[in-house]
Amino acid sequence: MRDNGDETTTIRTFHPESVDHLAPFDRLCLRLGSEEIQARSIKPSSLPPARLIEIEAADWGKAASIAQAEGWRWAGVFAEDRGADLTVNACLERQGVYLMFRAYLAPEKANLPSQAPYYWAADRSERHIQDLFGIRFEDHPDPRRWIRHQAWGEHSHPLRKDFRADGQAIEETPPDHDYPFLKAHGASVYEIPVGPVHAGIIEPGHFRFQAVGETVLHLEERLGYVHKGIEKIAEGRDPLGLARLAGRVSGDTTVGHAWAACMAMERAGGIEIPLRTAYLRGLLAERERVINHLWDLGSLCNDVGFAFGYYQFGRLREQWLRENQAEFGHRLLMDRIVPGGVTIDVPPEAAERMRHSVAILRRELDELLTILDANSSLEDRFLGAGCLSPELASALGALGFVGRASGQSFDARRDAPYSPYDRLQVRVPVESQGDVASRFWTRYKELRISLRLIREMLDGMPEGELSVPWYTPAEGAEGLAAVEGWRGEILCFVRFRADNKICRYWPRDPSVINWPALEKLMIGNIVPDFPVCNKSVNGSYSGHDL
Amino acid sequence: MLRLYGKIFKTGSLTERVSPLPKTISDTVMKDEAVKQAGHRLKTIVDKRFRGSLAIREVDAGSCNACELEIHALNNVYYNIERFGVHFVASPRHADILMVTGPVSRHMEAALRRTYDATPAPKWVIAVGDCGACGGEFGVSYASCGAVANVIPVDLAIPGCPPAPLALIQGLLSLCGRL
Ligand code: SF4
């Protein structure tokens, strides 16, 4: 196999009875070996703390089936064009340990078995790679195009290095009217196409409902409308430029994505950030969570016609946005996290002001809680709507509040902690009902926990620098980061070229994983409940489409 | 229910005044006393030119979604833009103004053109945010057409990333003031 200069271990035999005590990663390695999968664990990993296993392309699907049987959660896949070869990288997680499977492909024979038969989450992500790299996933259960509409042809592949970022000048991009949607047949079955331009101030996407009467038989999402070529235009940027772009992958998660990108770049360069910086990043991230949860709680009320909740939560949110402007200079906190540090600080007086607003918000939430709790119409609309069973959520690998409302407790802050969360106690609320009510109350609880974390971070903020000098990472240096954004786990991979420029950037917003959950939880609900169900998941279109 | 009414009563009215003439359009810090006049000038124009009701259709043509968040904020209790007679409507056929955000992604190009065509004349287009104004962080690429003006005629651009709600109100005023 390829020689990348690392010491490597070849994976050997597996004796089921003798491996129970082993860590999940060692168990997996043994199992891969015993099933005669051509795999090598690279030591030391070039992506610490994540582990790296190189797999023969032909065994790509089989490796996934074993990982699935061993209880690993599938978290994302991306490809890289390295000139001489292409790589495909799948990221998995179990008990807070991240693992990367990597396979090498010859550019002229770019196909390998799909992992989608074992992991639902792999379905669309593999189609994304198929459209952008021209890599074919054999036995893929649904090989229709996904991210590609009509902006480029079937035989051009924008993320190959020989494809120019500005593409070929097209006069006018035609509409995408021949996407082969699933069809339903039968008496009284009818279709409702919705979007891409929706009736409201929302992002564009298309939904195709098949319904009988008001009951939804099937929902199919068609996304990709806001594909802006983020992965392509990231290439060749300097670290600061990448942080800016990352902050615009999904505007509502600007802190989360900027942090993930900076962490990945810092890991690639072996750069340690000061503890104070980590606390400040944590503070920004929790403020982002508070603001977005307030917005969602209000919007969920609005979607069932409860204007009181909409205005009250909106009022609280606006107060925090203004505090952001006053203390940090930007309402949504864009561009406050930079490679190697942050551009903001919290002097003691500001900390005092923020403690005060935390106390006020807590009181307000207490008061609103009793009002909401006593409102039977709200309860009537939320309870039992849009159920996602824990089994389904686990099979989809659902993240964040969508996962947690359906029994999936993973939270990177607690389970794969990074600074400053390794010093804080992060509680994670979990419910098992999986309906809109669960997702509403999970957000509410997360919001309370964030307020506590903000308090703790303000109280325990150590002295120190706000940034460290940046050193040019080695050519080919790579880094992988996982950050818990307000929607859930954000993944980010970065590879550097020789000149401190980005060679590859791959952000994975939690929406990529959670969007399919909406299709599933709509089944059997009535069409008019779609807005509230959709909002209860609240996927980012921009974060998904890239 | 009593608690609910109590809360409404205690919260009172928070709706703010809009400042007369800002120095810069983007990211002006909200001064409470301020906004009123601009808002009232806007209302005067809306009353006169649009019979008291100005309808806006918002179109996200490829934004990162932060511009949407700030446009949404126009409807919160602090800005409460409806009091000036400005409404966000669901259909372009009901709209006087299209407010377009984002660099126009190529995949949204046709939808944006169609939305524009569906809007009855007279109509005006506001490009919102740095992306809408000039392509912003995304520019022109195989996937993006860049500025809104590259796809449909634009009457006013409101820069900012994203422009704060106040900047949006002031932009609206400056457009309506020209009509
Ligand atoms: S202008 Fe800024 S906030 Fe608005 S869409 Fe562009 S990147 Fe996002």
XYZ file of C-alpha atoms and ligand atoms in Angstrom:
733
model
C 0.000 0.000 0.000
C 0.990 3.602 -0.144
C 3.897 4.848 1.838
C 3.125 8.117 3.553
C 6.087 7.962 5.852
C 4.139 6.816 8.895
C 4.767 3.783 10.952
C 1.821 1.497 10.285
C 0.312 -1.594 11.783
C -1.430 -4.216 9.782
C -4.638 -5.401 11.338
C -4.670 -9.039 12.467
C -6.830 -11.786 13.841
C -10.004 -11.491 15.880
C -11.187 -13.858 18.638
C -14.681 -12.767 19.623
C -14.520 -14.226 23.139
C -11.309 -12.441 24.046
C -12.118 -8.897 22.938
C -14.931 -7.779 25.202
C -12.609 -5.789 27.414
C -11.017 -3.961 24.492
C -11.645 -0.349 23.602
C -14.085 0.004 20.671
C -11.340 1.085 18.316
C -9.165 -1.957 19.022
C -12.167 -4.241 18.723
C -13.000 -2.745 15.365
C -9.419 -3.164 14.154
C -9.418 -6.803 15.183
C -12.756 -7.430 13.517
C -11.642 -5.793 10.290
C -8.575 -8.045 10.332
C -10.492 -11.195 11.063
C -12.949 -10.558 8.212
C -10.000 -10.295 5.872
C -10.488 -6.669 5.105
C -7.420 -5.030 3.689
C -6.967 -2.350 6.296
C -4.076 -0.617 8.019
C -4.253 1.513 11.114
C -1.897 4.465 10.649
C 0.184 5.219 13.740
C 0.662 7.908 14.689
C -2.471 9.242 13.076
C -1.995 12.304 10.905
C -5.360 13.579 12.199
C -5.072 13.462 15.985
C -7.033 12.973 18.121
C -8.973 11.105 15.399
C -7.690 7.641 14.387
C -6.983 6.825 10.783
C -7.466 3.500 9.027
C -6.580 3.000 5.384
C -8.874 0.588 3.613
C -8.583 -1.080 0.235
C -11.248 0.569 -1.954
C -12.856 -2.798 -2.756
C -13.534 -3.334 0.978
C -15.109 0.097 1.536
C -18.671 -1.204 1.882
C -17.709 -4.230 3.945
C -15.741 -2.069 6.369
C -18.871 0.003 6.915
C -20.967 -3.074 7.574
C -18.515 -4.157 10.279
C -18.333 -0.700 11.823
C -22.102 -0.611 11.869
C -22.278 -3.988 13.595
C -19.746 -2.710 16.121
C -21.987 0.238 16.959
C -20.066 3.072 15.302
C -22.041 6.148 14.318
C -21.506 7.289 10.741
C -20.796 11.010 10.720
C -19.740 12.101 7.245
C -17.823 11.420 4.066
C -15.738 13.586 1.758
C -13.339 13.104 -1.115
C -10.114 14.794 -2.118
C -8.441 15.139 -5.482
C -4.715 14.831 -4.848
C -3.639 14.860 -8.466
C -2.121 11.397 -8.700
C -5.056 9.809 -6.893
C -8.397 10.491 -5.290
C -9.155 9.719 -1.680
C -12.488 9.014 -0.064
C -12.718 9.588 3.681
C -15.531 8.456 5.945
C -15.717 9.755 9.478
C -17.215 7.600 12.244
C -17.594 8.014 15.977
C -18.090 5.761 18.960
C -17.925 6.740 22.633
C -16.285 10.026 21.756
C -13.528 8.457 19.639
C -13.398 9.673 16.055
C -12.160 7.431 13.304
C -11.441 8.116 9.672
C -11.601 5.400 7.027
C -9.562 6.374 3.998
C -9.452 4.725 0.583
C -7.346 5.610 -2.454
C -8.715 5.544 -5.977
C -7.090 5.932 -9.359
C -8.597 8.973 -11.123
C -9.388 6.928 -14.204
C -11.168 4.182 -12.243
C -13.002 6.182 -9.660
C -15.479 3.773 -8.158
C -15.903 1.937 -4.899
C -18.692 0.186 -2.997
C -21.235 2.379 -1.272
C -21.630 2.578 2.501
C -25.241 3.711 2.158
C -26.638 0.156 2.403
C -25.334 0.086 5.996
C -25.704 3.724 6.966
C -28.661 5.847 5.818
C -26.720 8.996 6.531
C -24.239 8.103 3.788
C -26.909 8.253 1.075
C -26.923 11.941 0.144
C -23.330 12.630 1.110
C -22.126 9.983 -1.329
C -24.334 11.465 -4.032
C -22.801 14.861 -3.251
C -19.361 13.336 -3.942
C -20.652 11.587 -7.032
C -21.848 14.923 -8.459
C -18.799 16.961 -7.515
C -15.972 14.443 -8.039
C -17.376 11.962 -10.503
C -16.727 9.107 -8.079
C -19.222 6.290 -8.524
C -20.523 4.420 -5.497
C -21.424 0.902 -6.595
C -24.635 -0.603 -5.205
C -25.794 2.785 -4.044
C -29.511 2.362 -3.289
C -30.384 5.690 -4.935
C -27.785 6.949 -7.407
C -29.834 9.930 -8.655
C -27.967 13.221 -8.773
C -28.285 15.279 -5.632
C -26.372 18.552 -5.381
C -26.157 18.976 -9.155
C -29.044 20.753 -10.824
C -28.252 22.439 -14.156
C -25.253 24.646 -13.415
C -22.770 22.078 -14.683
C -22.989 18.965 -16.801
C -23.029 15.349 -15.806
C -19.488 14.884 -17.045
C -17.834 17.857 -15.358
C -16.786 17.563 -11.770
C -16.303 20.887 -10.002
C -14.164 19.572 -7.143
C -11.603 17.926 -9.406
C -8.487 20.076 -9.491
C -8.618 20.498 -13.254
C -12.034 22.158 -13.041
C -11.680 25.919 -12.855
C -13.527 27.619 -10.009
C -15.156 30.084 -12.383
C -16.467 27.184 -14.474
C -17.525 27.718 -18.052
C -19.421 30.903 -18.634
C -23.066 29.949 -18.993
C -25.408 32.615 -20.220
C -28.350 31.603 -18.114
C -28.748 28.540 -15.934
C -31.887 26.656 -16.920
C -34.358 25.523 -14.245
C -34.048 21.978 -12.989
C -37.353 20.589 -14.121
C -36.573 16.967 -14.884
C -35.384 15.674 -11.520
C -36.885 12.185 -11.227
C -39.014 12.502 -8.100
C -40.543 9.396 -6.660
C -44.092 9.017 -7.908
C -47.086 7.784 -6.005
C -49.985 6.097 -7.786
C -53.470 5.201 -6.751
C -56.918 6.614 -6.362
C -57.093 9.898 -4.400
C -53.341 10.227 -4.064
C -52.220 13.689 -5.063
C -48.970 15.615 -5.078
C -48.099 18.999 -3.629
C -44.917 20.593 -4.942
C -43.586 23.395 -2.728
C -40.686 25.714 -3.447
C -37.896 26.508 -4.076
C -39.258 29.997 -3.310
C -41.350 29.567 -0.171
C -44.099 31.725 1.229
C -42.093 33.450 3.905
C -38.672 34.721 4.803
C -37.006 31.334 4.517
C -34.235 29.684 2.601
C -35.046 27.996 -0.704
C -35.588 24.288 -1.176
C -38.180 22.048 -2.755
C -40.560 19.695 -0.989
C -42.724 17.175 -2.789
C -45.618 15.794 -0.775
C -47.753 12.844 -1.682
C -50.939 12.992 0.255
C -54.339 11.415 0.639
C -56.769 13.951 1.976
C -54.655 15.894 4.445
C -52.465 12.972 5.442
C -48.904 12.882 4.164
C -48.001 9.500 2.651
C -44.550 10.524 1.613
C -42.336 13.575 1.584
C -39.350 14.009 -0.659
C -36.846 16.799 -0.152
C -34.935 18.290 -3.031
C -32.121 20.544 -1.873
C -29.070 22.097 -3.499
C -30.661 25.407 -4.543
C -28.215 27.493 -2.538
C -25.111 25.574 -3.579
C -22.521 28.340 -3.806
C -19.389 26.278 -4.394
C -18.011 26.846 -0.882
C -15.698 23.819 -0.994
C -14.245 24.992 -4.304
C -13.768 28.671 -3.510
C -12.101 27.745 -0.212
C -9.161 26.342 -2.151
C -6.227 28.716 -2.222
C -7.485 30.920 0.636
C -5.239 31.853 3.524
C -6.256 30.818 7.070
C -7.982 34.106 7.842
C -9.871 33.996 4.557
C -11.022 30.470 5.304
C -12.251 31.494 8.758
C -14.342 34.246 7.138
C -15.792 31.842 4.611
C -16.471 29.228 7.292
C -18.402 31.875 9.210
C -20.746 32.070 6.224
C -21.376 28.381 5.602
C -24.578 28.811 7.579
C -25.033 32.334 8.894
C -26.983 31.286 11.976
C -24.026 29.068 12.985
C -21.261 31.497 12.183
C -19.494 30.903 15.518
C -19.775 27.120 15.271
C -18.379 26.837 11.758
C -15.658 29.434 12.262
C -14.571 27.642 15.422
C -14.544 24.242 13.702
C -12.509 25.583 10.769
C -10.032 27.338 13.068
C -9.687 24.258 15.246
C -9.017 22.074 12.198
C -6.427 24.542 10.887
C -4.798 24.820 14.315
C -4.610 21.037 14.582
C -3.050 20.848 11.132
C -0.432 23.373 12.197
C 0.072 21.907 15.675
C -0.934 25.238 17.189
C -2.208 25.350 20.782
C -4.520 28.209 21.626
C -4.366 29.922 25.045
C -6.942 28.841 27.597
C -8.498 32.295 27.769
C -9.105 32.123 24.014
C -10.845 28.793 24.414
C -13.105 30.240 27.115
C -13.964 33.198 24.927
C -14.786 30.909 22.009
C -16.954 28.848 24.321
C -18.724 31.974 25.491
C -19.473 33.022 21.912
C -20.696 29.530 21.032
C -23.061 29.392 24.004
C -24.403 32.849 23.206
C -25.057 31.654 19.671
C -26.932 28.660 21.081
C -29.034 30.863 23.364
C -29.979 33.240 20.561
C -30.897 30.518 18.096
C -32.868 28.502 20.624
C -34.829 31.607 21.603
C -35.580 32.168 17.933
C -36.691 28.565 17.401
C -38.856 28.512 20.514
C -40.571 31.677 19.307
C -40.959 30.434 15.744
C -42.401 27.121 16.886
C -45.044 29.049 18.812
C -45.671 31.167 15.736
C -46.121 28.130 13.499
C -49.038 26.991 15.619
C -50.515 30.478 15.746
C -49.398 31.348 19.278
C -48.269 34.919 18.629
C -47.618 35.613 22.300
C -44.710 33.158 22.370
C -43.319 34.463 19.102
C -43.178 38.027 20.330
C -41.897 37.214 23.802
C -39.046 34.967 22.673
C -38.291 37.368 19.820
C -38.024 40.205 22.322
C -35.551 38.280 24.484
C -33.535 37.322 21.444
C -33.307 40.899 20.220
C -31.999 41.964 23.633
C -29.192 39.429 23.366
C -28.407 40.425 19.788
C -28.025 43.994 20.983
C -25.791 42.881 23.787
C -23.663 41.083 21.184
C -23.403 44.311 19.231
C -22.487 46.296 22.320
C -19.973 43.854 23.806
C -18.534 42.162 20.736
C -19.260 44.526 17.850
C -21.485 42.232 15.762
C -25.064 41.162 16.347
C -24.500 37.628 15.075
C -20.839 37.388 16.155
C -19.386 36.967 12.689
C -15.612 37.009 12.272
C -14.909 37.102 16.022
C -13.015 33.781 15.876
C -9.799 33.824 13.863
C -7.013 31.281 13.332
C -4.970 31.126 16.507
C -7.335 33.201 18.611
C -10.254 35.578 18.909
C -10.669 39.268 18.118
C -12.700 40.094 21.199
C -12.193 40.193 24.938
C -14.385 40.348 28.013
C -13.184 42.891 30.539
C -14.510 42.499 34.113
C -17.211 45.193 33.684
C -18.514 43.447 30.577
C -18.541 40.129 32.421
C -20.621 41.760 35.125
C -23.103 43.106 32.568
C -23.407 39.686 30.958
C -23.951 37.973 34.298
C -26.752 40.400 34.862
C -28.404 39.597 31.514
C -28.093 35.891 32.236
C -29.940 36.416 35.509
C -32.641 38.448 33.774
C -33.112 35.914 31.000
C -33.419 33.123 33.562
C -36.169 34.964 35.362
C -37.998 35.682 32.129
C -37.748 32.052 31.062
C -39.164 30.899 34.406
C -42.099 33.170 33.915
C -42.689 32.116 30.294
C -42.373 28.468 31.250
C -45.386 28.601 33.542
C -47.434 30.394 30.900
C -46.512 27.979 28.117
C -47.007 24.995 30.353
C -50.546 26.059 31.145
C -51.478 26.588 27.515
C -53.501 23.612 26.380
C -53.747 24.623 22.691
C -49.978 24.764 22.443
C -49.722 21.362 24.049
C -52.397 20.009 21.752
C -50.497 21.049 18.629
C -47.032 20.019 19.814
C -47.728 16.702 21.505
C -47.583 13.745 19.178
C -46.817 15.818 16.062
C -43.881 14.744 13.895
C -42.713 11.700 15.846
C -39.219 10.383 15.226
C -38.706 7.132 17.085
C -35.416 6.543 18.924
C -34.715 3.542 16.644
C -35.097 5.680 13.529
C -33.074 8.517 15.051
C -30.290 6.095 15.849
C -30.364 4.592 12.360
C -30.144 8.080 10.854
C -27.449 9.184 13.300
C -29.611 12.209 14.197
C -27.733 15.027 15.906
C -28.340 17.885 18.314
C -31.828 18.531 19.646
C -33.353 16.355 16.925
C -31.327 13.398 18.149
C -31.649 14.238 21.832
C -35.437 14.506 21.649
C -35.350 10.944 20.296
C -32.985 9.331 22.758
C -29.627 10.068 21.067
C -27.529 11.720 23.703
C -24.292 12.440 21.835
C -22.888 15.880 22.525
C -19.317 16.622 21.457
C -18.919 19.032 24.365
C -19.421 16.180 26.816
C -18.422 13.063 24.875
C -15.444 14.275 22.855
C -14.623 17.354 24.904
C -12.373 20.086 23.625
C -11.142 23.124 25.500
C -12.849 24.798 27.392
C -15.534 22.103 27.787
C -13.013 19.601 29.122
C -13.011 21.776 32.259
C -16.732 22.276 32.525
C -19.550 19.969 33.306
C -21.928 19.831 30.353
C -25.298 18.315 31.098
C -27.179 16.887 28.131
C -30.983 16.687 28.230
C -32.390 13.575 26.579
C -36.011 12.679 25.859
C -37.470 9.692 24.095
C -40.840 10.864 22.839
C -39.368 12.308 19.662
C -42.271 14.625 18.795
C -42.402 18.374 18.225
C -43.059 18.878 21.940
C -39.876 16.961 22.783
C -37.817 19.023 20.397
C -39.341 22.189 21.828
C -38.575 21.276 25.427
C -35.135 19.881 24.609
C -34.262 23.295 23.218
C -35.671 24.940 26.298
C -33.529 22.766 28.559
C -30.423 23.248 26.424
C -30.986 26.944 26.653
C -31.011 26.793 30.449
C -27.859 24.691 30.451
C -26.143 27.179 28.143
C -26.983 29.985 30.543
C -25.322 28.029 33.299
C -22.261 27.407 31.146
C -22.040 31.089 30.292
C -22.107 31.890 33.998
C -19.382 29.336 34.691
C -17.213 30.567 31.846
C -17.540 34.167 32.953
C -16.660 33.208 36.518
C -13.801 30.891 35.675
C -12.242 32.803 32.789
C -8.464 32.522 33.199
C -6.072 35.340 32.428
C -4.024 35.034 29.290
C -3.430 35.970 25.690
C -6.174 36.359 23.096
C -4.235 34.756 20.289
C -0.967 33.081 19.401
C 1.245 33.743 16.368
C 0.426 31.694 13.300
C 3.031 29.384 11.791
C 2.761 28.057 8.268
C 1.721 24.398 8.507
C 3.759 21.802 6.623
C 2.743 21.002 3.068
C -0.051 18.449 3.127
C -0.761 18.923 6.848
C -4.326 17.921 7.668
C -6.664 18.511 10.585
C -10.088 17.269 11.630
C -12.262 19.043 14.188
C -15.607 18.303 15.821
C -17.429 21.158 17.522
C -20.890 21.086 19.062
C -22.774 23.851 17.284
C -26.274 24.842 18.373
C -27.774 22.365 15.878
C -25.402 19.588 16.884
C -22.020 18.213 15.923
C -20.166 20.168 13.250
C -17.278 18.401 11.534
C -14.548 20.107 9.622
C -11.579 18.832 7.653
C -8.774 21.034 6.371
C -5.646 20.262 4.365
C -2.905 22.795 3.654
C -0.804 23.337 0.557
C 2.831 24.379 0.870
C 2.285 28.132 0.993
C -0.027 28.480 4.003
C -2.942 28.181 1.578
C -5.907 25.859 1.826
C -5.857 22.780 -0.362
C -9.158 21.252 0.802
C -11.939 22.428 3.105
C -14.847 20.221 4.069
C -17.430 21.465 6.554
C -20.209 19.089 7.642
C -23.148 20.921 9.124
C -25.422 18.818 11.370
C -28.248 19.621 8.939
C -26.719 17.230 6.414
C -27.495 14.405 8.838
C -30.795 15.771 10.145
C -32.588 16.703 6.911
C -33.625 13.094 6.134
C -35.233 12.910 9.592
C -37.824 15.442 8.441
C -38.909 13.183 5.575
C -39.426 10.330 7.995
C -41.194 12.196 10.772
C -43.710 13.818 8.402
C -45.199 10.486 7.357
C -48.745 10.160 8.660
C -48.945 13.790 9.783
C -51.283 16.273 8.167
C -50.013 18.709 5.553
C -50.854 21.823 7.657
C -48.504 20.540 10.375
C -45.568 20.703 7.984
C -44.376 24.192 8.986
C -44.178 23.328 12.664
C -42.569 19.936 11.965
C -40.067 21.558 9.631
C -39.242 24.252 12.153
C -38.856 21.676 14.915
C -35.994 20.139 12.914
C -34.846 23.471 11.452
C -32.240 22.255 9.007
C -29.957 24.810 7.414
C -30.267 24.864 3.625
C -27.105 26.833 3.160
C -25.145 24.593 5.529
C -26.369 21.563 3.624
C -25.964 22.821 0.058
C -22.535 24.436 0.572
C -54.534 32.826 30.979
C -54.337 35.555 33.631
C -50.589 35.072 33.764
C -50.402 35.451 29.995
C -52.307 38.724 30.065
C -50.216 39.835 33.024
C -47.053 39.229 31.048
C -48.353 41.155 28.046
C -49.316 44.015 30.329
C -45.945 44.035 32.092
C -43.972 43.821 28.864
C -45.730 46.901 27.570
C -44.824 48.380 24.212
C -41.148 48.190 23.263
C -41.486 49.385 19.724
C -38.795 51.905 18.906
C -38.421 55.128 17.064
C -36.308 55.297 13.939
C -33.419 57.781 13.650
C -33.692 60.730 11.241
C -30.590 60.553 9.079
C -27.847 58.070 9.782
C -24.223 58.722 8.929
C -23.628 55.268 7.565
C -26.203 52.842 6.378
C -24.651 49.676 7.698
C -24.465 48.614 11.311
C -25.637 51.829 12.874
C -26.128 51.298 16.563
C -29.753 51.746 17.416
C -30.447 54.979 19.266
C -33.813 54.824 20.865
C -34.945 58.387 20.262
C -33.624 58.119 16.752
C -35.477 55.863 14.365
C -38.826 57.498 14.772
C -38.504 60.215 12.162
C -37.103 57.930 9.485
C -39.927 55.558 10.263
C -42.469 58.299 10.074
C -41.039 59.685 6.885
C -41.267 56.192 5.528
C -44.859 55.954 6.649
C -45.688 59.308 5.056
C -44.330 58.121 1.734
C -46.012 54.732 2.047
C -49.298 56.448 2.847
C -48.984 58.799 -0.085
C -47.439 56.657 -2.793
C -48.638 53.191 -1.831
C -52.024 53.976 -0.290
C -50.766 53.062 3.145
C -49.448 49.611 2.301
C -46.082 48.650 0.883
C -45.747 44.945 0.109
C -42.359 43.254 0.079
C -41.581 39.785 -1.170
C -38.320 38.469 0.271
C -36.313 36.114 -1.935
C -33.310 34.204 -0.666
C -31.359 33.619 -3.847
C -28.377 31.930 -2.222
C -27.737 33.678 1.081
C -25.904 32.136 4.034
C -29.192 32.787 5.919
C -27.870 35.516 8.230
C -29.399 38.233 6.043
C -32.749 36.452 6.512
C -32.314 36.567 10.270
C -31.963 40.335 10.200
C -34.859 40.811 7.789
C -36.951 38.692 10.131
C -35.905 40.912 13.016
C -37.779 43.780 11.325
C -40.925 42.086 12.530
C -39.895 41.761 16.158
C -41.447 44.040 18.741
C -38.552 46.489 18.725
C -38.690 47.392 15.039
C -42.246 46.366 14.281
C -42.020 47.486 10.687
C -45.697 46.823 10.015
C -46.549 50.019 11.865
C -45.104 51.961 8.931
C -47.382 50.132 6.535
C -44.690 47.734 5.341
C -45.729 44.073 4.994
C -43.905 40.964 3.944
C -46.155 39.042 1.576
C -46.167 35.421 0.499
C -46.585 35.889 -3.233
C -44.555 37.993 -5.655
C -47.868 38.792 -7.348
C -48.804 40.865 -4.331
C -45.458 42.623 -4.058
C -44.287 46.148 -4.804
C -40.709 45.428 -3.832
C -38.504 42.347 -4.046
C -35.903 42.154 -1.323
C -33.260 39.756 -2.598
C -30.446 38.324 -0.484
C -27.332 36.361 -1.215
C -25.118 35.982 -4.179
C -27.512 34.511 -6.723
C -26.642 30.835 -6.834
C -26.863 29.419 -10.341
C -29.392 26.929 -9.058
C -31.650 29.792 -7.953
C -31.135 31.894 -11.057
C -34.221 30.686 -12.927
C -36.392 30.867 -9.806
C -35.290 34.447 -9.173
C -35.995 35.491 -12.770
C -39.415 33.903 -12.567
C -40.175 35.599 -9.272
C -39.160 38.900 -10.834
C -41.366 38.269 -13.868
C -44.277 37.336 -11.626
C -44.080 40.648 -9.771
C -46.455 43.190 -11.332
C -45.046 46.543 -12.494
C -44.305 49.028 -11.142
C -41.801 47.077 -9.095
C -38.506 47.744 -7.391
C -35.681 45.473 -6.347
C -33.501 45.867 -3.275
C -30.334 43.770 -3.091
C -29.652 43.066 0.562
C -26.227 42.441 2.069
C -22.713 42.508 0.696
C -23.451 39.328 -1.239
C -26.504 40.792 -2.924
C -24.718 44.071 -3.534
C -21.469 42.766 -5.009
C -21.183 39.007 -4.532
C -19.606 39.342 -1.092
C -17.577 36.458 0.227
C -18.748 34.149 -2.584
C -18.314 36.239 -5.734
C -18.848 34.726 -9.170
C -18.071 31.053 -9.681
C -19.279 27.914 -11.404
C -22.051 27.878 -8.788
C -22.728 31.560 -8.179
C -23.749 34.477 -10.402
C -22.541 36.963 -7.788
C -24.449 40.226 -7.302
C -28.229 40.308 -7.749
C -27.732 42.976 -10.422
C -26.046 40.332 -12.582
C -29.410 38.594 -12.884
C -32.230 41.135 -12.511
C -32.298 44.968 -12.469
C -31.598 46.356 -9.003
C -32.809 49.732 -7.716
C -30.966 49.854 -4.409
C -28.299 47.861 -2.639
C -28.069 47.786 1.161
C -24.562 46.648 2.066
C -23.567 45.001 5.335
C -22.836 41.466 6.341
C -25.588 41.209 7.291
C -27.102 44.717 7.356
C -28.677 45.368 10.764
C -32.456 45.896 10.905
C -32.004 49.629 11.259
C -29.908 49.754 8.100
C -32.683 47.880 6.324
C -35.300 50.406 7.436
C -33.071 53.271 6.371
C -32.431 51.631 3.019
C -36.132 51.211 2.464
C -36.658 54.853 3.311
C -33.985 56.023 0.932
C -35.486 53.988 -1.908
C -39.029 55.159 -1.237
C -37.801 58.733 -0.864
C -36.537 58.615 -4.440
C -39.739 57.346 -5.950
S -24.097 39.463 3.041
Fe -23.150 38.318 4.706
S -24.884 37.737 5.956
Fe -25.729 38.308 3.991
S -25.828 36.405 2.830
Fe -23.855 37.352 2.378
S -22.454 36.402 3.797
Fe -24.490 36.029 4.589
